[in-house]
Coordinates of C-alpha atoms and ligand atoms in Angstrom, one line a residue:
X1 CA 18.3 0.9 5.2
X2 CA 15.5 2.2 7.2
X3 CA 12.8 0.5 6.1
X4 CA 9.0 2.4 5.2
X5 CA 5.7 1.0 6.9
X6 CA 2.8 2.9 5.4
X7 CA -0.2 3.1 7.4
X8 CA -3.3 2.8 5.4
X9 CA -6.2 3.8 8.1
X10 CA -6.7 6.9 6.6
X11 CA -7.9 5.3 3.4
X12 CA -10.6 3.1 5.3
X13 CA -11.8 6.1 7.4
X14 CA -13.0 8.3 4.2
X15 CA -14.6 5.0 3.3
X16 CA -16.2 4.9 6.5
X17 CA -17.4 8.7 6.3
X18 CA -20.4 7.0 4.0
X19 CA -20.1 3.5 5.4
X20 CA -19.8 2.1 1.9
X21 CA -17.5 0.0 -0.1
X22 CA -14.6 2.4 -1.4
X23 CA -11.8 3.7 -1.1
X24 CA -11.2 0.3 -0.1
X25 CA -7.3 0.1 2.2
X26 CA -7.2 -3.2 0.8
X27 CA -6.7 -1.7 -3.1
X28 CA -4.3 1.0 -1.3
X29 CA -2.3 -1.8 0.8
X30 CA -1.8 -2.9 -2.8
X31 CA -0.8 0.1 -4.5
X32 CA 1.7 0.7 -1.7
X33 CA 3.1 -2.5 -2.2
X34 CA 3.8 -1.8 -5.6
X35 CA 5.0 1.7 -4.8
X36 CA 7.8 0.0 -2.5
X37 CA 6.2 0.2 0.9
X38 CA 8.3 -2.2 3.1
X39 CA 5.2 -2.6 5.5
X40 CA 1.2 -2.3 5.5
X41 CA 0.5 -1.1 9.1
X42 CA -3.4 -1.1 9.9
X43 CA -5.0 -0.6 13.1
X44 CA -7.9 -2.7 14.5
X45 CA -9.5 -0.3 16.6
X46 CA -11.6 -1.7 19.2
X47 CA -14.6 0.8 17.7
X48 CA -14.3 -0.1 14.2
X49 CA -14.1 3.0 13.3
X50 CA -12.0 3.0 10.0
X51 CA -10.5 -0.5 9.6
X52 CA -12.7 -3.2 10.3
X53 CA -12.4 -6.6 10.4
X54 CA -12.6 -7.7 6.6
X55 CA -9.7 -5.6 5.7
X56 CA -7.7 -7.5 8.3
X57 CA -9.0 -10.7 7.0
X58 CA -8.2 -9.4 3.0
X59 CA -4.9 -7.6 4.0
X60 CA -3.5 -11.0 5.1
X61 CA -4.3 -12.4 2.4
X62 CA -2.7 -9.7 -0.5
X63 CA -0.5 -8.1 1.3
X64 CA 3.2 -9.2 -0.3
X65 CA 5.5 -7.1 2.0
X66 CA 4.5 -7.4 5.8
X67 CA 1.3 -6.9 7.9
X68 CA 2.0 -4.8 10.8
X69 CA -1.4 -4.7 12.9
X70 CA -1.4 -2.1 15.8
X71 CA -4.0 -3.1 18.4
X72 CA -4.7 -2.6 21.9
X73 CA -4.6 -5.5 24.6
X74 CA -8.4 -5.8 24.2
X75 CA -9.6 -9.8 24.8
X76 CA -11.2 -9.2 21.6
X77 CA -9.1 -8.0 19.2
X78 CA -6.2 -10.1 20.3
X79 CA -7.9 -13.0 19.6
X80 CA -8.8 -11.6 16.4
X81 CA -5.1 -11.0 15.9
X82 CA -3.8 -14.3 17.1
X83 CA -6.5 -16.4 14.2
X84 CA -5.3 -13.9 11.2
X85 CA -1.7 -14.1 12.4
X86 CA -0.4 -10.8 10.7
X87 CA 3.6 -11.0 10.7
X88 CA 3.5 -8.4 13.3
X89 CA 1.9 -6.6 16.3
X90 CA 2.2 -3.6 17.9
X91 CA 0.4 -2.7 20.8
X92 CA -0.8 0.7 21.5
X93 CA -3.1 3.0 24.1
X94 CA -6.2 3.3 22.8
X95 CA -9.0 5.9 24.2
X96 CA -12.5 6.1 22.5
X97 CA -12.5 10.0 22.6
X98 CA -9.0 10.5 21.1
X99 CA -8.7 11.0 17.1
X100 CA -5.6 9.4 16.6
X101 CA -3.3 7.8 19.1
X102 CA -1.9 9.9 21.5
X103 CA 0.8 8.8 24.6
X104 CA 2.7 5.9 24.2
X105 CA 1.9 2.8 25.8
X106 CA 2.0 3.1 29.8
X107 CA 4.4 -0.5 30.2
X108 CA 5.6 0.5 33.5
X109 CA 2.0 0.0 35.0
X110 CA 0.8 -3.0 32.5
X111 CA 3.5 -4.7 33.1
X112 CA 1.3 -7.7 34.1
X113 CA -1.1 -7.4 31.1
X114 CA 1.6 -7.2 28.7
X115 CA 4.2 -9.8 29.8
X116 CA 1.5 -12.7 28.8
X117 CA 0.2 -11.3 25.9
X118 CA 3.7 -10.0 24.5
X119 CA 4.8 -14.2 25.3
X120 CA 1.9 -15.6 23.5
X121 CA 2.2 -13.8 20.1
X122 CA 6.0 -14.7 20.7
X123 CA 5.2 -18.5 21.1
X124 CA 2.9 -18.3 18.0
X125 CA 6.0 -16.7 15.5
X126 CA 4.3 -13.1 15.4
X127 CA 6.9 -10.2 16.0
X128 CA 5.9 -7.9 18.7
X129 CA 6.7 -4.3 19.3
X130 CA 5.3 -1.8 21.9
X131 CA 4.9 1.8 21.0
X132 CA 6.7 4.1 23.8
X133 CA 7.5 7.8 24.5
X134 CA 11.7 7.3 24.6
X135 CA 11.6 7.1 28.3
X136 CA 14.0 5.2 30.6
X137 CA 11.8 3.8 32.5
X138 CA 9.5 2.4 29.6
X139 CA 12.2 1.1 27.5
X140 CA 13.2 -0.8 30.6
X141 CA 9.9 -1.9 31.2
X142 CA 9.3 -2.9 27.5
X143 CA 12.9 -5.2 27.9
X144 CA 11.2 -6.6 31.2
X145 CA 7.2 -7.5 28.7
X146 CA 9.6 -9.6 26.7
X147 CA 8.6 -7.5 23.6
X148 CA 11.7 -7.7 20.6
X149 CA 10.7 -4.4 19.0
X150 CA 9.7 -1.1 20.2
X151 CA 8.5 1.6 18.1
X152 CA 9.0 5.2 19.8
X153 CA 6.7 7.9 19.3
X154 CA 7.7 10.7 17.2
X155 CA 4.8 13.0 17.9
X156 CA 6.5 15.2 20.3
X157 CA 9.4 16.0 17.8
X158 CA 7.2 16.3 14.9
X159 CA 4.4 19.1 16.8
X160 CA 7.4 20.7 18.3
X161 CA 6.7 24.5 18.4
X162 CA 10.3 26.1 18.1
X163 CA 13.4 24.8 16.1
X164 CA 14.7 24.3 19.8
X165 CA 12.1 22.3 21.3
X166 CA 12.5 20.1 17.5
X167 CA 16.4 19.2 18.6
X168 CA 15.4 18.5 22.0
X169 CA 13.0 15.9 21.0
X170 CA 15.5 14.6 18.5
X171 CA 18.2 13.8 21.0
X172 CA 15.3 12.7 23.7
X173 CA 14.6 10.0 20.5
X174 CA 18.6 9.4 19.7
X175 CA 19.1 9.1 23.5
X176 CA 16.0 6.7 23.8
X177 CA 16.9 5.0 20.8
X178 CA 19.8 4.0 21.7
X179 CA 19.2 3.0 25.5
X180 CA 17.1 0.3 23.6
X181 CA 19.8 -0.8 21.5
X182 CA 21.9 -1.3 24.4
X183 CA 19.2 -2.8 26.6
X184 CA 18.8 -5.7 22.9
X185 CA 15.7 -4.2 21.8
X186 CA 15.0 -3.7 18.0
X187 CA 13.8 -0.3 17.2
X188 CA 11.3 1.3 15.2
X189 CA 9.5 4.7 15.0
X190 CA 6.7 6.8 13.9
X191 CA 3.7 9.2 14.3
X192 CA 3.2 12.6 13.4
X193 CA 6.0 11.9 10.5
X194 CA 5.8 13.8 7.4
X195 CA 8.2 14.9 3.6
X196 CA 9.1 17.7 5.8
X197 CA 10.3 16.2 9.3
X198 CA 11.5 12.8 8.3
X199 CA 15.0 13.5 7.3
X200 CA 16.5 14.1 10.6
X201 CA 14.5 11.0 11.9
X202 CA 15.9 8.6 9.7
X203 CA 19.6 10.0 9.6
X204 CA 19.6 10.1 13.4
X205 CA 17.5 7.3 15.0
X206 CA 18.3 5.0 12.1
X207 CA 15.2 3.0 12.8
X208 CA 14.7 -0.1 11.3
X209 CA 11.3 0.7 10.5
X210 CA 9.6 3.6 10.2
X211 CA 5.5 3.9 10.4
X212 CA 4.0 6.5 8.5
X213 CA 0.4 7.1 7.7
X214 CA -1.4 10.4 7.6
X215 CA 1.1 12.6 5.6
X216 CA 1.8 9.8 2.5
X217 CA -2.0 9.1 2.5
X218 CA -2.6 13.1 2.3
X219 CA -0.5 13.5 -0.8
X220 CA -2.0 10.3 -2.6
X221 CA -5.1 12.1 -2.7
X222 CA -3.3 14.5 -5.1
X223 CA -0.8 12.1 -6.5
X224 CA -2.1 8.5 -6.2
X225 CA -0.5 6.0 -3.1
X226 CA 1.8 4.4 -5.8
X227 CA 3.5 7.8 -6.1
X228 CA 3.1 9.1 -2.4
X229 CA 5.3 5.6 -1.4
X230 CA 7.8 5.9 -3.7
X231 CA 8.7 9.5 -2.7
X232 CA 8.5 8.9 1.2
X233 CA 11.0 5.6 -0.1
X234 CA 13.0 8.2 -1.7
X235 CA 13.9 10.1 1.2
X236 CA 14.3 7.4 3.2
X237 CA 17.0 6.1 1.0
X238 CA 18.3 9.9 -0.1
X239 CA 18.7 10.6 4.4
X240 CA 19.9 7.0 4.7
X241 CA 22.9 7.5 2.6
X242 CA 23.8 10.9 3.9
X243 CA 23.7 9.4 7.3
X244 CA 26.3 6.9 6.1
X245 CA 28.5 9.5 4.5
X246 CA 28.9 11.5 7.5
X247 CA 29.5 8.7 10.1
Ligands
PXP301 N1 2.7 4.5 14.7 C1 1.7 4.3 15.5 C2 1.9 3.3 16.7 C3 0.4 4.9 15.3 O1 -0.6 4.6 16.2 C4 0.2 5.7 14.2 C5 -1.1 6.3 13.9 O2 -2.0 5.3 13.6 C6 1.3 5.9 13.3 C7 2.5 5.3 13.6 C8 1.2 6.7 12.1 O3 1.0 8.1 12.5 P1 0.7 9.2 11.4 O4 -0.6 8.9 10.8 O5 0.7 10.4 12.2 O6 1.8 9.1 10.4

């Protein structure tokens, strides 16, 4: 079954709004733990501007499913990465002006920035995965990095105008997702994701892990994360199963 990484930025940014000492991610890493959350994902922005470096440090630590850091190939931050050793890293574009990532990661012309980097967390036991647009010519590129996951971006299916621009993004992903398979490459997905557009994502891509942050931390604020996690896990399982009775 598709599995449910829960991305727990959103947490540290409010905390960041007055630069003090709660919400703290690290208690909600925990609570989405309990609440059956497969993976933490945090991202170690170059800026600092919602997780910073402690949480990394603490998250490693008391985080009992999997640490999924997203990160950009920064000097900096990958060494960071490569002392706390989180069990995985995803590498993403980052731009200082954006307000969350935007485009997938432009392989095709870092080819030669990525193929050492994707080789040294390899060496060191740390699972890698690149986050792409489902595009030939990245997925080919991301075989070329060495890279054993990739995670394709969702964010032109889920801000999709019309119902028809929605399915053409969903077979773009299906068609993308399964160039990857063919090319070995694991596959995962996320961004933009929410209770409302995740259905057809997990009954069609059938992802092995699916990233989600914004829309679970949105509805913890009403219902608590424990809550928020185990409903997202509930459609995920609920979508899984129908995809399995109609293949
Ligand atoms: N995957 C990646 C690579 C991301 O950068 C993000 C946003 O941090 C997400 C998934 C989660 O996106 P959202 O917050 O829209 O669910």
């Amino acid at each position: 079954m598709t599995k449910l990484g829960v991305n727990v930025d959103h947490v540290a940014t409010l905390r960041q709004a007055r630069r003090t000492y709660e919400p703290d991610p690290v208690t909600a890493a925990s609570l989405a733990d309990l609440g059956g959350a497969d993976i933490i994902t945090i991202h170690l922005r170059e800026d600092r501007r919602h997780i910073q470096d402690r949480d990394l440090r603490l998250m490693k630590q008391v985080v009992f499913s999997k640490l999924n850091l997203e990160m950009s190939v920064a000097r900096e931050i990958v060494e960071l990465a490569l002392a706390e050793r989180p069990e995985q890293v995803t590498f993403v574009p980052e731009r200082r002006q954006e307000v969350t990532t935007e485009g997938g990661l432009d392989v095709v012309s870092q080819r030669k920035v990525l193929a050492p980097l994707v080789k040294r967390f390899r060496e060191q036991g740390i699972a890698v995965s690149l986050f792409i647009d489902p595009e030939t010519q990245q997925i080919q590129a991301a075989r070329e990095v060495g890279t054993e996951f990739v995670e394709l971006h969702t964010g032109a299916y889920a801000n999709a105008g019309t119902e028809a621009q929605r399915q053409d993004m969903l077979e773009k992903l299906c068609q993308g997702a399964k160039f990857s398979r063919e090319l070995g490459l694991r596959v995962n997905a996320g961004h933009g994701l929410t209770y409302k557009n995740v259905g057809p994502i997990v009954e069609e891509i059938n992802a092995e892990e699916l990233h989600i942050g914004h829309s679970i931390i949105s509805r913890a604020v009403f219902v608590g994360i424990k809550k928020a996690v185990e409903e997202m896990k509930g459609l995920i399982y609920k979508h899984s199963v129908l995809a399995r009775a109609g293949s």
